[in-house]
């Protein structure tokens, strides 16, 4: 895990471990990632449900990696909730549903 990832606004020790588990080792790799994919893969790899706020944190970190703009993870909660209401947010991996 590079220190650059830990310098992102929303990446603390737990999220850094999650990113490492997912194979994300650089800001550049994170910028190419998709929050939905990371969220679902993390659940598959850990064998447990993840709080939807994990998706919010992935979205905020990816946004910062892509644009340099810092947003708080909870700024992404309304985006996720809107997607949930529209049926566009997959809560669990397809094989676990």
Coordinates of N, CA and C in Angstrom, one line a residue:
X1 N 0.9 -1.2 0.0 CA 0.0 0.0 0.0 C 0.9 1.2 0.0
X2 N 0.7 2.1 -1.0 CA 1.5 3.3 -1.0 C 0.9 4.3 0.0
X3 N 1.8 5.2 0.4 CA 1.3 6.2 1.3 C 0.4 7.2 0.6
X4 N 0.5 7.3 -0.7 CA -0.3 8.2 -1.4 C -1.8 7.9 -1.2
X5 N -2.2 6.6 -1.2 CA -3.6 6.2 -1.0 C -4.0 6.7 0.4
X6 N -3.1 6.5 1.4 CA -3.5 6.9 2.8 C -3.6 8.4 2.9
X7 N -3.1 9.1 2.0 CA -3.2 10.6 2.0 C -4.5 11.1 1.4
X8 N -5.3 10.2 0.8 CA -6.6 10.6 0.3 C -7.5 10.9 1.5
X9 N -8.4 11.9 1.4 CA -9.2 12.4 2.5 C -10.0 11.3 3.3
X10 N -10.5 10.3 2.6 CA -11.4 9.4 3.2 C -10.8 8.0 3.5
X11 N -9.5 7.9 3.3 CA -8.9 6.6 3.4 C -8.1 6.5 4.8
X12 N -8.7 5.8 5.7 CA -8.0 5.5 7.0 C -7.5 4.1 7.0
X13 N -7.1 3.6 8.1 CA -6.5 2.3 8.1 C -7.4 1.2 7.6
X14 N -8.6 1.2 8.0 CA -9.6 0.1 7.6 C -9.8 0.1 6.1
X15 N -10.0 1.3 5.5 CA -10.3 1.4 4.1 C -9.0 1.1 3.3
X16 N -7.8 1.4 3.9 CA -6.6 1.1 3.2 C -6.4 -0.4 3.2
X17 N -6.8 -1.1 4.2 CA -6.7 -2.6 4.2 C -7.7 -3.2 3.2
X18 N -8.9 -2.6 3.1 CA -9.9 -3.0 2.1 C -9.3 -2.8 0.7
X19 N -8.8 -1.7 0.4 CA -8.2 -1.4 -0.9 C -7.1 -2.4 -1.2
X20 N -6.2 -2.7 -0.2 CA -5.1 -3.6 -0.4 C -5.7 -5.0 -0.8
X21 N -6.7 -5.4 0.0 CA -7.4 -6.7 -0.3 C -7.9 -6.8 -1.7
X22 N -8.4 -5.6 -2.2 CA -9.0 -5.6 -3.5 C -7.9 -5.4 -4.6
X23 N -6.6 -5.3 -4.2 CA -5.5 -5.2 -5.2 C -5.3 -3.7 -5.7
X24 N -5.9 -2.8 -5.0 CA -5.7 -1.4 -5.4 C -4.5 -0.9 -4.6
X25 N -3.4 -0.6 -5.3 CA -2.2 -0.2 -4.6 C -1.7 1.2 -4.9
X26 N -2.4 1.9 -5.8 CA -2.0 3.2 -6.1 C -3.2 4.1 -6.4
X27 N -3.0 5.4 -6.3 CA -4.0 6.4 -6.6 C -4.5 6.2 -8.1
X28 N -3.5 5.9 -9.0 CA -3.8 5.8 -10.4 C -4.8 4.6 -10.6
X29 N -4.5 3.5 -9.9 CA -5.3 2.3 -10.0 C -6.7 2.6 -9.4
X30 N -6.8 3.3 -8.3 CA -8.1 3.7 -7.8 C -8.9 4.6 -8.7
X31 N -8.2 5.5 -9.4 CA -8.9 6.4 -10.4 C -9.5 5.6 -11.5
X32 N -9.0 4.4 -11.8 CA -9.6 3.5 -12.9 C -10.7 2.6 -12.3
X33 N -10.9 2.6 -11.0 CA -11.8 1.7 -10.4 C -13.2 2.2 -10.5
X34 N -14.1 1.3 -10.1 CA -15.6 1.6 -10.1 C -16.1 1.3 -8.7
X35 N -16.8 2.2 -8.1 CA -17.2 2.0 -6.7 C -18.1 0.8 -6.5
X36 N -19.0 0.5 -7.5 CA -19.9 -0.6 -7.4 C -19.1 -1.9 -7.5
X37 N -18.2 -2.0 -8.4 CA -17.3 -3.2 -8.5 C -16.5 -3.4 -7.2
X38 N -15.9 -2.4 -6.7 CA -15.1 -2.6 -5.5 C -16.0 -3.0 -4.3
X39 N -17.2 -2.4 -4.2 CA -18.1 -2.7 -3.1 C -18.5 -4.2 -3.2
X40 N -18.9 -4.7 -4.3 CA -19.4 -6.0 -4.5 C -18.2 -7.0 -4.3
X41 N -17.1 -6.7 -4.9 CA -15.9 -7.6 -4.7 C -15.5 -7.7 -3.3
X42 N -15.5 -6.6 -2.5 CA -15.1 -6.7 -1.1 C -16.0 -7.6 -0.4
X43 N -17.3 -7.6 -0.7 CA -18.2 -8.5 0.0 C -17.9 -10.0 -0.4
X44 N -17.6 -10.2 -1.6 CA -17.3 -11.6 -2.0 C -16.0 -12.0 -1.4
X45 N -15.0 -11.2 -1.4 CA -13.7 -11.5 -0.8 C -13.7 -11.8 0.7
X46 N -14.5 -11.0 1.4 CA -14.6 -11.1 2.9 C -15.7 -12.1 3.3
X47 N -16.6 -12.4 2.4 CA -17.7 -13.3 2.7 C -18.7 -12.7 3.6
X48 N -18.8 -11.4 3.7 CA -19.7 -10.8 4.6 C -20.3 -9.5 3.9
X49 N -21.5 -9.1 4.3 CA -22.1 -7.9 3.9 C -21.3 -6.7 4.4
X50 N -21.2 -5.7 3.6 CA -20.5 -4.5 3.9 C -21.6 -3.4 4.1
X51 N -21.4 -2.5 5.0 CA -22.2 -1.3 5.2 C -22.3 -0.5 3.9
X52 N -23.4 -0.1 3.5 CA -23.5 0.7 2.2 C -22.6 2.0 2.3
X53 N -22.2 2.4 3.5 CA -21.3 3.6 3.6 C -19.9 3.3 3.0
X54 N -19.6 2.0 3.0 CA -18.3 1.6 2.3 C -18.4 2.1 0.9
X55 N -19.5 1.9 0.2 CA -19.7 2.3 -1.2 C -19.5 3.8 -1.2
X56 N -20.1 4.6 -0.3 CA -19.9 6.0 -0.3 C -18.4 6.4 -0.2
X57 N -17.7 5.7 0.7 CA -16.3 6.0 0.8 C -15.5 5.7 -0.4
X58 N -15.8 4.6 -1.0 CA -15.1 4.2 -2.3 C -15.4 5.3 -3.3
X59 N -16.7 5.8 -3.4 CA -17.1 6.8 -4.4 C -16.3 8.1 -4.2
X60 N -16.2 8.5 -2.9 CA -15.5 9.7 -2.6 C -14.0 9.6 -2.9
X61 N -13.4 8.5 -2.6 CA -12.0 8.3 -2.8 C -11.7 8.2 -4.3
X62 N -12.5 7.5 -5.1 CA -12.4 7.5 -6.6 C -12.5 8.9 -7.2
X63 N -13.5 9.6 -6.7 CA -13.7 11.0 -7.2 C -12.4 11.8 -7.0
X64 N -11.9 11.7 -5.8 CA -10.6 12.5 -5.5 C -9.5 12.0 -6.3
X65 N -9.4 10.7 -6.5 CA -8.3 10.1 -7.3 C -8.4 10.6 -8.8
X66 N -9.6 10.7 -9.3 CA -9.8 11.1 -10.7 C -9.7 12.6 -10.9
X67 N -10.2 13.4 -9.9 CA -10.3 14.9 -10.1 C -9.4 15.7 -9.2
X68 N -8.9 15.2 -8.1 CA -8.2 15.9 -7.1 C -9.1 16.7 -6.1
X69 N -10.4 16.7 -6.4 CA -11.4 17.3 -5.5 C -11.7 16.5 -4.3
X70 N -11.5 17.0 -3.2 CA -11.9 16.3 -1.9 C -13.3 16.5 -1.6
X71 N -14.0 15.4 -1.4 CA -15.4 15.5 -0.9 C -15.5 14.5 0.3
X72 N -16.4 14.8 1.2 CA -16.6 14.0 2.3 C -17.3 12.7 1.9
X73 N -17.1 11.6 2.5 CA -17.7 10.4 2.1 C -19.2 10.5 2.2
X74 N -19.7 11.2 3.2 CA -21.2 11.3 3.4 C -21.8 12.2 2.4
X75 N -21.0 12.9 1.6 CA -21.6 13.7 0.5 C -22.1 12.7 -0.6
X76 N -21.6 11.5 -0.6 CA -22.0 10.5 -1.6 C -23.2 9.7 -1.2
X77 N -23.6 9.8 0.1 CA -24.8 9.0 0.6 C -26.1 9.4 -0.2
X78 N -26.4 10.6 -0.4 CA -27.6 10.9 -1.2 C -27.5 10.3 -2.6
X79 N -26.4 10.2 -3.2 CA -26.2 9.6 -4.6 C -26.6 8.2 -4.5
X80 N -26.0 7.5 -3.5 CA -26.3 6.1 -3.3 C -27.8 5.8 -3.0
X81 N -28.4 6.6 -2.1 CA -29.8 6.5 -1.7 C -30.7 6.7 -2.9
X82 N -30.3 7.6 -3.7 CA -31.1 7.9 -4.9 C -31.1 6.7 -5.9
X83 N -29.9 6.1 -6.0 CA -29.7 4.9 -6.8 C -30.5 3.7 -6.2
X84 N -30.5 3.6 -4.9 CA -31.2 2.6 -4.2 C -32.7 2.7 -4.5
X85 N -33.2 3.9 -4.4 CA -34.6 4.2 -4.6 C -35.0 3.8 -6.0
X86 N -34.1 4.0 -6.9 CA -34.4 3.7 -8.4 C -34.1 2.3 -8.7
X87 N -33.7 1.5 -7.8 CA -33.3 0.1 -8.0 C -32.0 -0.1 -8.8
X88 N -31.1 0.9 -8.7 CA -29.9 0.9 -9.5 C -28.7 0.6 -8.6
X89 N -28.9 0.2 -7.4 CA -27.8 -0.1 -6.5 C -27.9 -1.5 -6.0
X90 N -26.9 -2.3 -6.4 CA -26.8 -3.7 -6.0 C -26.2 -3.8 -4.6
X91 N -26.9 -4.3 -3.6 CA -26.5 -4.3 -2.2 C -25.6 -5.5 -2.0
X92 N -25.8 -6.6 -2.7 CA -25.1 -7.8 -2.5 C -24.6 -8.4 -3.8
X93 N -23.5 -9.1 -3.8 CA -23.1 -9.8 -5.1 C -24.2 -10.7 -5.6
X94 N -24.3 -10.8 -6.9 CA -25.4 -11.6 -7.5 C -25.5 -13.0 -7.0
X95 N -24.3 -13.6 -6.7 CA -24.3 -15.0 -6.2 C -24.8 -15.2 -4.8
X96 N -24.9 -14.0 -4.0 CA -25.3 -14.1 -2.6 C -26.8 -13.7 -2.5
X97 N -27.4 -13.3 -3.5 CA -28.8 -12.8 -3.4 C -29.8 -14.0 -3.4

